[in-house]
Each structure stands twice: as structure tokens, then as C-alpha cells.
PDB file of C-alpha atoms and ligand atoms in Angstrom:
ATOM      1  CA  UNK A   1      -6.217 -19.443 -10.388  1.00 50.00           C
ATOM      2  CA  UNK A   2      -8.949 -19.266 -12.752  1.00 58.00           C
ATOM      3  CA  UNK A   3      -8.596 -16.789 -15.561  1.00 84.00           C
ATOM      4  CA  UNK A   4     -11.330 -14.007 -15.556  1.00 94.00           C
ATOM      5  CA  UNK A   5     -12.215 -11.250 -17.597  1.00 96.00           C
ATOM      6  CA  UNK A   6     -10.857  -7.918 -17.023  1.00 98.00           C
ATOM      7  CA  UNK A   7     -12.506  -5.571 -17.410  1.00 98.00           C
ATOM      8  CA  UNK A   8     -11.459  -1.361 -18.011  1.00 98.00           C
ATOM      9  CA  UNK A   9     -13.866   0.979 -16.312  1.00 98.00           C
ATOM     10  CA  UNK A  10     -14.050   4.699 -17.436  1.00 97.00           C
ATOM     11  CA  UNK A  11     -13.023   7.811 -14.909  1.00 96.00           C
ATOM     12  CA  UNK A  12     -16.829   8.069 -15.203  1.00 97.00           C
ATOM     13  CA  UNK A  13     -19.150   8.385 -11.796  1.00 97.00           C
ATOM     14  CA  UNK A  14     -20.273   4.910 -12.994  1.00 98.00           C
ATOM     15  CA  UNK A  15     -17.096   3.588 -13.599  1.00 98.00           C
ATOM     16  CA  UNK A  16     -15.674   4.516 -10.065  1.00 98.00           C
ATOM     17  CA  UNK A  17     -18.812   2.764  -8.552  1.00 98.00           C
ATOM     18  CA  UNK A  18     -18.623  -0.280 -10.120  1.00 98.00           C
ATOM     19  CA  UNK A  19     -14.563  -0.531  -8.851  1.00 98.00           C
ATOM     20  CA  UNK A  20     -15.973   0.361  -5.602  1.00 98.00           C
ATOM     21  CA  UNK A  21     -18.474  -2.451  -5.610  1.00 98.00           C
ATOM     22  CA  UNK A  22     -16.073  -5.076  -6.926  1.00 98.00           C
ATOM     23  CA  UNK A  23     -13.293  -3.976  -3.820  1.00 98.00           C
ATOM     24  CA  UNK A  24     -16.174  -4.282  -1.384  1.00 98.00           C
ATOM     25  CA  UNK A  25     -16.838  -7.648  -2.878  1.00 98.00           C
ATOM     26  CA  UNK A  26     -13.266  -8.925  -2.536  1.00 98.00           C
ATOM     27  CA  UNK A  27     -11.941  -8.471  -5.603  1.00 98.00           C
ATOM     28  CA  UNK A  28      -8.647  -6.907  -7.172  1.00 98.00           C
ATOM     29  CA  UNK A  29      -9.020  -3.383  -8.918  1.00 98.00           C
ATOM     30  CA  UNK A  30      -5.491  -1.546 -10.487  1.00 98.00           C
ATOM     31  CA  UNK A  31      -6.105   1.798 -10.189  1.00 98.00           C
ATOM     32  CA  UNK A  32      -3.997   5.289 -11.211  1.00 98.00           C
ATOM     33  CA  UNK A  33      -1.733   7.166  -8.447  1.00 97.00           C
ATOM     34  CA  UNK A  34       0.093  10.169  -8.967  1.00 94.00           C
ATOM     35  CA  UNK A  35       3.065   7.614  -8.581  1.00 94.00           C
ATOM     36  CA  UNK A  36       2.399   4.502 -10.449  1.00 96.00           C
ATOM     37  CA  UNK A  37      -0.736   2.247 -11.043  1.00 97.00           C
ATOM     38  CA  UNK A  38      -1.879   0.719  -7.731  1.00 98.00           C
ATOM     39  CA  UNK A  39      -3.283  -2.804  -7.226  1.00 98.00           C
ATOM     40  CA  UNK A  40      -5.835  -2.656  -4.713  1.00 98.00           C
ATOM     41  CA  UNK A  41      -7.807  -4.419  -2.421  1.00 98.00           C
ATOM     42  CA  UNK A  42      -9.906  -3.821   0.427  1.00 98.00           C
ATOM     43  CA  UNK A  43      -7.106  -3.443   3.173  1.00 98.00           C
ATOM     44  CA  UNK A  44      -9.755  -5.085   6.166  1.00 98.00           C
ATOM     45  CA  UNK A  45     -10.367  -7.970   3.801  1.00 98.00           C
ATOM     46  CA  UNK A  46      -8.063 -11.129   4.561  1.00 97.00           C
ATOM     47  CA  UNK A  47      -9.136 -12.843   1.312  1.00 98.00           C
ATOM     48  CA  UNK A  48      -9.322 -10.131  -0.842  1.00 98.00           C
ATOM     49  CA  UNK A  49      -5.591  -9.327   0.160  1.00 98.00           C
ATOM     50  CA  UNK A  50      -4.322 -13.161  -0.223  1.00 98.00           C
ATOM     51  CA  UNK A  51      -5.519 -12.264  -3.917  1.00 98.00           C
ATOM     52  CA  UNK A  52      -2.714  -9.962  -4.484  1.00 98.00           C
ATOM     53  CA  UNK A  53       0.113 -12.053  -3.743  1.00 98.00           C
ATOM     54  CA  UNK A  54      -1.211 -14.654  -5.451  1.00 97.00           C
ATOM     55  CA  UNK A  55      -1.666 -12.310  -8.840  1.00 98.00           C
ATOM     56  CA  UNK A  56       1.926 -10.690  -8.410  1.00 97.00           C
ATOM     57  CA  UNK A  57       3.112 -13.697  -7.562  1.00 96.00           C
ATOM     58  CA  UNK A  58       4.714 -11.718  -4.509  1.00 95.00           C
ATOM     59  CA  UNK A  59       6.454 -13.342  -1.323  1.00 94.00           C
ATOM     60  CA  UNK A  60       3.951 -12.738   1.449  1.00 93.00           C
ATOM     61  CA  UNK A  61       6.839 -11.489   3.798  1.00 93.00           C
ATOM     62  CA  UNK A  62       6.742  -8.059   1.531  1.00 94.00           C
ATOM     63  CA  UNK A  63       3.956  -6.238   3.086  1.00 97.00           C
ATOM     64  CA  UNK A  64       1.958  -3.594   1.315  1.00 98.00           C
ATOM     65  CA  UNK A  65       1.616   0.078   1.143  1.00 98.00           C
ATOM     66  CA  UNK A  66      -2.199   1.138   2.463  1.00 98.00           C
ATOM     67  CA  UNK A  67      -3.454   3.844   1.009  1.00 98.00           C
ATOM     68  CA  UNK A  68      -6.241   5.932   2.595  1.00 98.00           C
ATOM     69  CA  UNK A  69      -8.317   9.151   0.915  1.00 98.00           C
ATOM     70  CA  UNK A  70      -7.464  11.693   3.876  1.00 98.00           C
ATOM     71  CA  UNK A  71      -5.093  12.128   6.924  1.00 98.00           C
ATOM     72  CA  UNK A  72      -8.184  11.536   8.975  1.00 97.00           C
ATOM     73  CA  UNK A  73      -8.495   7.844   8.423  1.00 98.00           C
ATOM     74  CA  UNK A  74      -4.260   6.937   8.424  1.00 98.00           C
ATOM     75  CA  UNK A  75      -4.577   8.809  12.472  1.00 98.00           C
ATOM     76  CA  UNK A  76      -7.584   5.873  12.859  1.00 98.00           C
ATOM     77  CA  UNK A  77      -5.166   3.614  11.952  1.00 98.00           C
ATOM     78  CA  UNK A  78      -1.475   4.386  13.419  1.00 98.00           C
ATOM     79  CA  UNK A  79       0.402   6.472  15.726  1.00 97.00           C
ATOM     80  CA  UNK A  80       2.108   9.614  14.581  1.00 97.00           C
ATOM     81  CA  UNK A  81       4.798  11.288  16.162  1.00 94.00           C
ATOM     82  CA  UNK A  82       5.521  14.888  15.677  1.00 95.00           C
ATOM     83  CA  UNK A  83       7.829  14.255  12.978  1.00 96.00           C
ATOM     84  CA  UNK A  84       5.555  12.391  11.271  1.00 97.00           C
ATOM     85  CA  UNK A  85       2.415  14.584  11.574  1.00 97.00           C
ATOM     86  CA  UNK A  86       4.756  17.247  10.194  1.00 97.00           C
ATOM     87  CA  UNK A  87       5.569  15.464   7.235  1.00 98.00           C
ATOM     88  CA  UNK A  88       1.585  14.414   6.480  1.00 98.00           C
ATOM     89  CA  UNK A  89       1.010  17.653   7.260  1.00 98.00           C
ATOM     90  CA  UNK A  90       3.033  18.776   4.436  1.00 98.00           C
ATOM     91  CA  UNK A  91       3.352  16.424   1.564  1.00 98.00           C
ATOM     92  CA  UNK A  92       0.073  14.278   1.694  1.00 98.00           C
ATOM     93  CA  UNK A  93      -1.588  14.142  -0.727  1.00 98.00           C
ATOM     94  CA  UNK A  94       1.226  13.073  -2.308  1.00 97.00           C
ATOM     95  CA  UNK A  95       4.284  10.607  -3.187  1.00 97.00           C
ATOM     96  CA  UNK A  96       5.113  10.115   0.189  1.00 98.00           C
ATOM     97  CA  UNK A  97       4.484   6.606   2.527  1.00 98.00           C
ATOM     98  CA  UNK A  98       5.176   6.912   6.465  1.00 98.00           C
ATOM     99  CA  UNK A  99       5.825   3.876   8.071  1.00 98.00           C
ATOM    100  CA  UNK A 100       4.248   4.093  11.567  1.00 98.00           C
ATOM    101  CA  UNK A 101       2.868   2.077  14.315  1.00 97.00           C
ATOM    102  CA  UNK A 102      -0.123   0.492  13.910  1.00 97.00           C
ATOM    103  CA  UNK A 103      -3.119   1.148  16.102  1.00 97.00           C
ATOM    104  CA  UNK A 104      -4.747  -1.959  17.858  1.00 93.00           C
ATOM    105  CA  UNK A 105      -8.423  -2.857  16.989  1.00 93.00           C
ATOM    106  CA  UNK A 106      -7.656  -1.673  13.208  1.00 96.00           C
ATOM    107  CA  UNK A 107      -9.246  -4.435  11.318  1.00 97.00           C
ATOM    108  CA  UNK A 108      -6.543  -4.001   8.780  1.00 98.00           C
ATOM    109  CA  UNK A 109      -5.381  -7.686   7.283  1.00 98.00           C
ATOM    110  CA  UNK A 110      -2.504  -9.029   8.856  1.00 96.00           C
ATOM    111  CA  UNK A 111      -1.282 -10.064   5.431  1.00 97.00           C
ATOM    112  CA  UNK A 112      -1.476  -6.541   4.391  1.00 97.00           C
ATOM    113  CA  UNK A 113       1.541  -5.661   7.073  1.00 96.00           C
ATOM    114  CA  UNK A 114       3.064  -9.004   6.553  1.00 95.00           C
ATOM    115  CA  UNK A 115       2.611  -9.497  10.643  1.00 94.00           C
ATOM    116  CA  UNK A 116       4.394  -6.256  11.552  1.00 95.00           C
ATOM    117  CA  UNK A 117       3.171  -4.033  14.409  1.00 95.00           C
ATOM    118  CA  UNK A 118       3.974  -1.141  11.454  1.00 97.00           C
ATOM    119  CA  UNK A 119       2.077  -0.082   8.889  1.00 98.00           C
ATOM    120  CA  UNK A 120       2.801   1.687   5.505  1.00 98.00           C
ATOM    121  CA  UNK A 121       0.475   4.675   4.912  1.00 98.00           C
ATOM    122  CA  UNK A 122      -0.238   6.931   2.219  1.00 98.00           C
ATOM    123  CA  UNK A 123      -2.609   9.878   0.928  1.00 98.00           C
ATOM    124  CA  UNK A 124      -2.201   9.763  -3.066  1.00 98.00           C
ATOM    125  CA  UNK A 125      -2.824  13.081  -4.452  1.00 97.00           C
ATOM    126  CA  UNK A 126      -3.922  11.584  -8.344  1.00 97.00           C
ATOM    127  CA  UNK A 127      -7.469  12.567  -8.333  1.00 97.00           C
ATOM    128  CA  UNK A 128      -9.236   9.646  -9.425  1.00 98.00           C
ATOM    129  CA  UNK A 129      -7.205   7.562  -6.735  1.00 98.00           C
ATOM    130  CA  UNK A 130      -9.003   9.731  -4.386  1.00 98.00           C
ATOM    131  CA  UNK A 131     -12.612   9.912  -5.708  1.00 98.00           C
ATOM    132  CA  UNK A 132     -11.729   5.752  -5.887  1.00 98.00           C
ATOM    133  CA  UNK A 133     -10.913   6.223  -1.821  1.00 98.00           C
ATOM    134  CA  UNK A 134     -13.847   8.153  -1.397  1.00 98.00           C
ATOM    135  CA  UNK A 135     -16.553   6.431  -3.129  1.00 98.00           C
ATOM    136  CA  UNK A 136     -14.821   3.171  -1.563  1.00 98.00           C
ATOM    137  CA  UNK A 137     -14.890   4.557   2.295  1.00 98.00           C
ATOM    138  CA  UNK A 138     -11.687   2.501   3.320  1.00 98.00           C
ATOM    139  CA  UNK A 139      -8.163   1.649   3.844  1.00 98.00           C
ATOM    140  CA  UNK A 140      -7.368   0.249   0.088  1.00 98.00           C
ATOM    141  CA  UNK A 141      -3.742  -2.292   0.211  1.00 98.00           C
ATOM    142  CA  UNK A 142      -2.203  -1.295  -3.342  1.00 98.00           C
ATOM    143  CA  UNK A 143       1.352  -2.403  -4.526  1.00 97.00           C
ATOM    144  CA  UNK A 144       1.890  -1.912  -7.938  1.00 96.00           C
ATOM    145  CA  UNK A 145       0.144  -3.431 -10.569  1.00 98.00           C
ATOM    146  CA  UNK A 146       2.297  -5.630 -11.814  1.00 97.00           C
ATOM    147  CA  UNK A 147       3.985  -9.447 -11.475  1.00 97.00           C
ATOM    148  CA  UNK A 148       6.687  -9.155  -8.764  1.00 95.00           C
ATOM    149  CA  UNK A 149       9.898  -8.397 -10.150  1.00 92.00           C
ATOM    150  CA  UNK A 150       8.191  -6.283 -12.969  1.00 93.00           C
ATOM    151  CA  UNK A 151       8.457  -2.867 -13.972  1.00 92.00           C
ATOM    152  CA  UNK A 152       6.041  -0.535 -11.959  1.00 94.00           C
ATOM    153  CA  UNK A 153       2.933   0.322 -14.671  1.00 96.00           C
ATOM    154  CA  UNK A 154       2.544   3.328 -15.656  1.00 96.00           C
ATOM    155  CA  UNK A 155      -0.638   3.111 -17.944  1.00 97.00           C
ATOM    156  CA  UNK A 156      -3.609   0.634 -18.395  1.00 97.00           C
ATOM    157  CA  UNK A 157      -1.836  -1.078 -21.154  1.00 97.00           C
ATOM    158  CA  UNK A 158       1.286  -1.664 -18.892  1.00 96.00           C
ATOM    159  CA  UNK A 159      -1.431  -2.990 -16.060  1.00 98.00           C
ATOM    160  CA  UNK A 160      -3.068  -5.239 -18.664  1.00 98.00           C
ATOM    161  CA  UNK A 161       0.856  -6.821 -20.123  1.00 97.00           C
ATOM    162  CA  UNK A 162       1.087  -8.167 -16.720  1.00 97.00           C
ATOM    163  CA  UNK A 163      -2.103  -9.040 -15.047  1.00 98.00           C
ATOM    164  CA  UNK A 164      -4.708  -9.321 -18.091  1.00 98.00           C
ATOM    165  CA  UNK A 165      -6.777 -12.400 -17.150  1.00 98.00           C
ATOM    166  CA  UNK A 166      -5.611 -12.378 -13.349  1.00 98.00           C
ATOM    167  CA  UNK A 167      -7.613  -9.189 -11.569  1.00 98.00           C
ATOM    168  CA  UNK A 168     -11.208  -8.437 -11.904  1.00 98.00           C
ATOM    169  CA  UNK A 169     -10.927  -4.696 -13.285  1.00 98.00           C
ATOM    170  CA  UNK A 170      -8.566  -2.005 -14.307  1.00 98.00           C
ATOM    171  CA  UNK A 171      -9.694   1.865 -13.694  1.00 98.00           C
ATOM    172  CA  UNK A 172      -8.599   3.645 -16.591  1.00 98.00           C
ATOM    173  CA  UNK A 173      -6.898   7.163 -15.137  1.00 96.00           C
ATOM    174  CA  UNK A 174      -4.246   7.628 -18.521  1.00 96.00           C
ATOM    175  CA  UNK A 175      -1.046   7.772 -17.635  1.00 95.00           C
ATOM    176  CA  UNK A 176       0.980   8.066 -14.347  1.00 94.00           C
ATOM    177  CA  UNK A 177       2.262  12.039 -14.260  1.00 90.00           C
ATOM    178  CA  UNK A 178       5.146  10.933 -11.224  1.00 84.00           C
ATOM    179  CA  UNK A 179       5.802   7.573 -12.413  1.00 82.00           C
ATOM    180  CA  UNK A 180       8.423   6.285  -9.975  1.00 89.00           C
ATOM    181  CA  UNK A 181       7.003   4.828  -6.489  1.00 92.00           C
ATOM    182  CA  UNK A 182       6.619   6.860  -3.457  1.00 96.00           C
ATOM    183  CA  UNK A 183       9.501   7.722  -1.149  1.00 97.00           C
ATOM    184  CA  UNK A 184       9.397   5.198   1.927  1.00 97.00           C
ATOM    185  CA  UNK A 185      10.166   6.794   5.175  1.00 98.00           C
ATOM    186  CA  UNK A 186      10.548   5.087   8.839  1.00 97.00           C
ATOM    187  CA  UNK A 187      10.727   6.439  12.048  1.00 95.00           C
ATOM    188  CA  UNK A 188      13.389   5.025  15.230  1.00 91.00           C
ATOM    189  CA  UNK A 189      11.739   7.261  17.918  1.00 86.00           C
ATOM    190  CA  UNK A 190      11.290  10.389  16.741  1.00 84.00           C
ATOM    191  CA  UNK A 191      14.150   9.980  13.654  1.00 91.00           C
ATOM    192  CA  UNK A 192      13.372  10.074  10.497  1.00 95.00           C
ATOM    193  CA  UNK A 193      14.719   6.946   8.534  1.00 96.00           C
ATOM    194  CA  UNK A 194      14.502   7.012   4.425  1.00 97.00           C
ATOM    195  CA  UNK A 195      13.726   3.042   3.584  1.00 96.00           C
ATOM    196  CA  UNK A 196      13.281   3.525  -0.267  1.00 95.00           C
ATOM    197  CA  UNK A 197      13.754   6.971  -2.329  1.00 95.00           C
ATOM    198  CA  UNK A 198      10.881   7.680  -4.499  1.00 95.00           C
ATOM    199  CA  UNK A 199       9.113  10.563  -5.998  1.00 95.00           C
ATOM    200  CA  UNK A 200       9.371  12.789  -3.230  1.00 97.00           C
ATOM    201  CA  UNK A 201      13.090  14.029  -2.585  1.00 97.00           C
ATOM    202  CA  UNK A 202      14.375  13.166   0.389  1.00 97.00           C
ATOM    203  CA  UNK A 203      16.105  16.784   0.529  1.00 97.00           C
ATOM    204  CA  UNK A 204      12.418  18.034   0.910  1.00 98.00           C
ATOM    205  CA  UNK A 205      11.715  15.954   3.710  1.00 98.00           C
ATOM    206  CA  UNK A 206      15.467  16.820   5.192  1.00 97.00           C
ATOM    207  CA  UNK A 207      14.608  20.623   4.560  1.00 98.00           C
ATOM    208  CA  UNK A 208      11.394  20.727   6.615  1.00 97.00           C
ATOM    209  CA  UNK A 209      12.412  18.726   9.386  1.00 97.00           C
ATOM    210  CA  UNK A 210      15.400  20.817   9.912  1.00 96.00           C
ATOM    211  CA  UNK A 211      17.781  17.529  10.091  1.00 93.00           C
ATOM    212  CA  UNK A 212      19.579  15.217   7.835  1.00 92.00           C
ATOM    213  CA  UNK A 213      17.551  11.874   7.307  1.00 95.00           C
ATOM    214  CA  UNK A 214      18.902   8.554   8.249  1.00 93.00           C
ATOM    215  CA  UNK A 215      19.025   5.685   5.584  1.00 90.00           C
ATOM    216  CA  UNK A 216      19.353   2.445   5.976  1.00 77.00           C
ATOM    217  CA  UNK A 217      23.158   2.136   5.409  1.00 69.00           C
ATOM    218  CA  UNK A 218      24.028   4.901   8.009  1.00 59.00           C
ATOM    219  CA  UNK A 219      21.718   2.813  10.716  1.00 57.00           C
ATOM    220  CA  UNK A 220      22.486  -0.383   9.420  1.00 53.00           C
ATOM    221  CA  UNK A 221      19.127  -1.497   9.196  1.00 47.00           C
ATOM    222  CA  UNK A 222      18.977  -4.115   6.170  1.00 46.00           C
ATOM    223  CA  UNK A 223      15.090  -4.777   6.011  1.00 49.00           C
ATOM    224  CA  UNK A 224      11.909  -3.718   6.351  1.00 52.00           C
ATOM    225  CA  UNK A 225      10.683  -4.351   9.975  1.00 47.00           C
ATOM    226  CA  UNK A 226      13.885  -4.038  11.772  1.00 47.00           C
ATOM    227  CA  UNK A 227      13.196  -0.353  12.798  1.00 47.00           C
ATOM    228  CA  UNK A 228      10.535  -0.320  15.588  1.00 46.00           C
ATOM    229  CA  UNK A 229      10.253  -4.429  15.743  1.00 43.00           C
ATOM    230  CA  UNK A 230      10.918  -7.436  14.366  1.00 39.00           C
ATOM    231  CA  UNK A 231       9.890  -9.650  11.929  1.00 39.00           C
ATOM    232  CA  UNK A 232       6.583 -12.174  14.183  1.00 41.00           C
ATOM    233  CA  UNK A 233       4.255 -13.591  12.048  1.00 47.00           C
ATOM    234  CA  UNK A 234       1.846 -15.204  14.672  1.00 54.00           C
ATOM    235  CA  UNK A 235       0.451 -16.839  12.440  1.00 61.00           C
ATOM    236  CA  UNK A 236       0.906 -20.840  11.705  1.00 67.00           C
ATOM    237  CA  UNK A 237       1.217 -21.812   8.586  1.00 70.00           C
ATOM    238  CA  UNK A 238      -0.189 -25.296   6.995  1.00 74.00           C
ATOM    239  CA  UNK A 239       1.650 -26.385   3.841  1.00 74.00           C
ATOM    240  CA  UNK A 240      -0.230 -28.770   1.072  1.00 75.00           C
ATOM    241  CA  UNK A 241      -3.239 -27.916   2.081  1.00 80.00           C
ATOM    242  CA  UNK A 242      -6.791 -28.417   0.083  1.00 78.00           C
ATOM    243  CA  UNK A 243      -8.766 -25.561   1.093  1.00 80.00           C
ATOM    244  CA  UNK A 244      -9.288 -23.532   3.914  1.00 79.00           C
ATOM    245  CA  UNK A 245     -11.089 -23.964   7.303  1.00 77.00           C
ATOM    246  CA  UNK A 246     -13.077 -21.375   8.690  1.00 70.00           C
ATOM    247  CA  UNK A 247     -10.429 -19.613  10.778  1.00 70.00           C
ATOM    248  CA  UNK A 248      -7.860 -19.949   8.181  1.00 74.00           C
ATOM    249  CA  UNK A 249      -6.937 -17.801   5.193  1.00 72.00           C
ATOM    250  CA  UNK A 250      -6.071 -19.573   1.843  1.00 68.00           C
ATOM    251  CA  UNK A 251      -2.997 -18.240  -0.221  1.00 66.00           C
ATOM    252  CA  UNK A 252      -3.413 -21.465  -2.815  1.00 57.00           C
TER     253      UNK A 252
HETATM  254  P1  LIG B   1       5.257  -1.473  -2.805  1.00 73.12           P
HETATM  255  O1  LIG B   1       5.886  -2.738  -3.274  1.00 73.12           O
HETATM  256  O2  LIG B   1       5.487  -0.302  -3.692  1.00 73.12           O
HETATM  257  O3  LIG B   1       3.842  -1.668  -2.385  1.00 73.12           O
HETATM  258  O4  LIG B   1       6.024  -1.049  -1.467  1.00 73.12           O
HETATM  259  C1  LIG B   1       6.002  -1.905  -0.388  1.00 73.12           C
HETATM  260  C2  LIG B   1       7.272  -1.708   0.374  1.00 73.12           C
HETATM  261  O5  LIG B   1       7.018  -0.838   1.473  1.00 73.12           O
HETATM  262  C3  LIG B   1       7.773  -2.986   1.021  1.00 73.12           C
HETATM  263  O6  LIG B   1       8.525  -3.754   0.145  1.00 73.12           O
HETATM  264  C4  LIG B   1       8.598  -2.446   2.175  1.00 73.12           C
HETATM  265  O7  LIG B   1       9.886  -2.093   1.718  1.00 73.12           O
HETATM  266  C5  LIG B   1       7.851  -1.178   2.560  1.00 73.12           C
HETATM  267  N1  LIG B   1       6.998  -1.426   3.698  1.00 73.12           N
HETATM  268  C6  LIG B   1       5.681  -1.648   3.694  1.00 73.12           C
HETATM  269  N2  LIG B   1       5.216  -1.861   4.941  1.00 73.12           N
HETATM  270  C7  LIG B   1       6.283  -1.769   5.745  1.00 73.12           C
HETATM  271  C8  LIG B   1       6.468  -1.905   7.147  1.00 73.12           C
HETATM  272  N3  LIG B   1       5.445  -2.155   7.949  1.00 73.12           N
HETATM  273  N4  LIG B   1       7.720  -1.764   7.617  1.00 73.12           N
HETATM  274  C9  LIG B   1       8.745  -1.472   6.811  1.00 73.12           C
HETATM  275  N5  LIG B   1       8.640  -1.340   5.480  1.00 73.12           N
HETATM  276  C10 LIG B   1       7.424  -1.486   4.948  1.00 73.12           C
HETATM  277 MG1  LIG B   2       6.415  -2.680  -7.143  1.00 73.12          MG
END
């Protein structure tokens, strides 16, 4: 990939519209959460998605967390059962993704879910993450802002270390006040599942659910997409290829 110019926009009115404008054009804009600095992309954009694997250099089996600005627009886009409502109902905004069923019709990249029929959500609470979601008006796909393998970022100098040169702009929010990722939690049915701890205890969740919750070792689940389906990419995949045709997405 072509190296580009970074460039670090202010926490100014300005600033946040000019990220806005280069997500709706497709491009890749790291941006503060209460948790660590996102990487985001417009989450209904196929190509604008493929970008972020190809910057982290990530396998595109991991799919990504989707972050929205409100509870109104994760409903639009998945199923919630009661536990689950109680839980957004509770700790978003905040450090907390649910992994639910996706919603048909959604528009959300396939890449973004890595071909599952779930999909992470979450409502960061930082507040320029959420005048970003705002001022943007969609579903934003954000893992952190780093190479994969890395250490999460927790400032715009972190962000730049890894991915100066690689993404079109950097939002400049300080630093991170939670700074480890978001608790990851699942659902079999109704049952709560923790799939990676994070910023929010899982006690909390345990405490207003009235119930223990499951982990991964206890249901002997061993990865991601095991808990409401499996792993089917319908996609087909062309190897060595120069460029890509109309109805195909490149990940070169
Ligand atoms: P991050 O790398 O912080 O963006 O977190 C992404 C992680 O969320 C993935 O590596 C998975 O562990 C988890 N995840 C995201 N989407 C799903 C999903 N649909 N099903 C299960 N786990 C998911
Ligand atoms: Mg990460």
C-alpha cells in the first residue's frame, strides 16, 4: 500500500468534520474510546473495511467490534434478548461489547463480522468517540489502532508508532482514561457467556443479572463464532489476483 500522509485533527467542531468526511469517503480514521484508541471505518463500507486488515496486518477471520453512538442504532442492527437489553440498558455507554445476532438487511460489511450471523456491538461512552458517531451518522468498525499483535494505543503518539504513513487521519482525544479493551460478552440462548474480560468487571455484569457468567472454559467454547453458529464465510475467495471485478472486494 501506498504510504500517505497522516494527518492529526483537533477535538475541534472542524476537526470532527473533516474525520467524518474522510470515513464517509472510505478512509481509515483512529479515534479515542474510553477504552483504547479505535481504528475506524465506515462499518457499511466493504472497501473501506478491507483497509483495516490490510493496515493491522490482521487475519480477516478476526472480525471487528462495531461501534454505534446510541442503543437506538445497535437494536437496527441485531437482536437483543432480555439479558442483553438489560446489560445495554445498564452499562452502555461504556466498556462493554455484546455479541448478538445480526439483523438481516443491515448493510453492515461482511468483512466487518468475518461472515458470522453475530455481530459485536458497542456504545463508547469517551465523548469525542461519540460526537465522532454523531457527526458521522453510522455504524463505525474500530479494532484498535494498532499492527496486529501490538499493544492496544493508548494516545496519538502510540497510534502514530504503529500506523504513521498507513491511515488517512488520527483524531487527537489525549489519552485513553480506561485503557484496557472492552469486556466481550456472548449470549447461548438467554446465557450470558464472558468471551474476553476487559474494562468492565465481569462481577458487575454477574451482579445485575442475578447469575454467575459462563466463560469460555466452563462451556468449552474455544473461539469466537462457536456460540450461536459456526464459522461460513460464503464468500469465495480468488488467490493471486490483479485487481478486483465489480462484484468482488480487494484485500491486496
Ligand atoms: P478487537 O480486536 O478489540 O476489535 O476485538 C475483536 C474481538 O471481538 C474478536 O477478536 C473476537 O474475539 C470478538 N468478536 C467480534 N465479533 C465477534 C463475533 N461475531 N462473535 C464472536 N466474537 C466476536
Ligand atoms: Mg487489539
Amino acid at each position: 500500500m501506498a504510504e500517505m500522509n497522516t494527518v492529526i485533527l483537533s477535538d475541534s467542531a472542524r476537526g470532527l468534520r473533516a474525520a467524518a468526511g474522510l470515513l464517509r469517503a472510505g478512509q481509515l480514521v483512529a479515534f479515542p474510546t474510553e477504552t483504547v484508541y479505535g481504528l475506524g471505518a465506515n462499518a457499511r463500507d466493504d472497501r473501506a473495511v478491507a483497509r483495516i486488515f490490510t493496515a493491522k496486518g490482521r487475519p480477516v477471520f478476526n472480525p471487528l467490534i462495531v461501534h454505534v453512538p446510541d442503543a437506538a442504532m445497535a437494536l437496527e442492527l441485531a437482536e437483543f434478548s432480555p439479558a442483553a437489553e438489560a446489560l445495554a440498558r445498564r452499562f452502555w455507554p461504556g466498556p462493554l461489547t455484546l455479541v448478538l445476532t445480526r439483523r438481516p438487511e443491515t448493510g453492515l460489511s461482511g468483512l466487518a463480522t468475518a461472515g458470522l450471523d453475530t455481530v459485536a456491538l458497542r456504545v463508547p461512552a469517551h465523548p469525542l468517540a461519540h460526537r465522532l458517531l454523531e457527526e458521522f451518522g453510522g455504524p463505525l468498525a474500530a479494532p484498535s489502532a494498532n499492527p496486529s499483535g501490538g499493544v492496544s494505543p493508548t494516545t496519538r503518539a502510540h497510534v502514530l508508532d504503529g500506523l504513521d504513513g498507513a491511515i488517512a487521519a488520527v483524531l487527537d482525544g489525549g489519552a485513553c482514561p480506561v485503557g484496557l479493551e472492552s469486556t466481550i460478552v456472548g449470549f447461548d440462548r438467554d446465557t450470558a457467556v464472558l468471551l474476553r474480560p476487559g474494562g468492565l468487571p465481569v462481577e458487575e455484569i454477574a451482579a445485575l443479572l442475578g447469575r454467575p457468567v459462563d466463560t469460555l472454559t466452563t462451556r468449552h467454547v474455544t473461539a469466537p463464532g462457536q456460540l450461536q453458529s459456526h464459522y461460513a464465510p460464503r464468500a469465495t475467495l480468488r488467490l493471486d489476483a490483479a485487481g478486483a471485478a465489480s462484484d468482488e472486494i480487494w484485500l491486496g
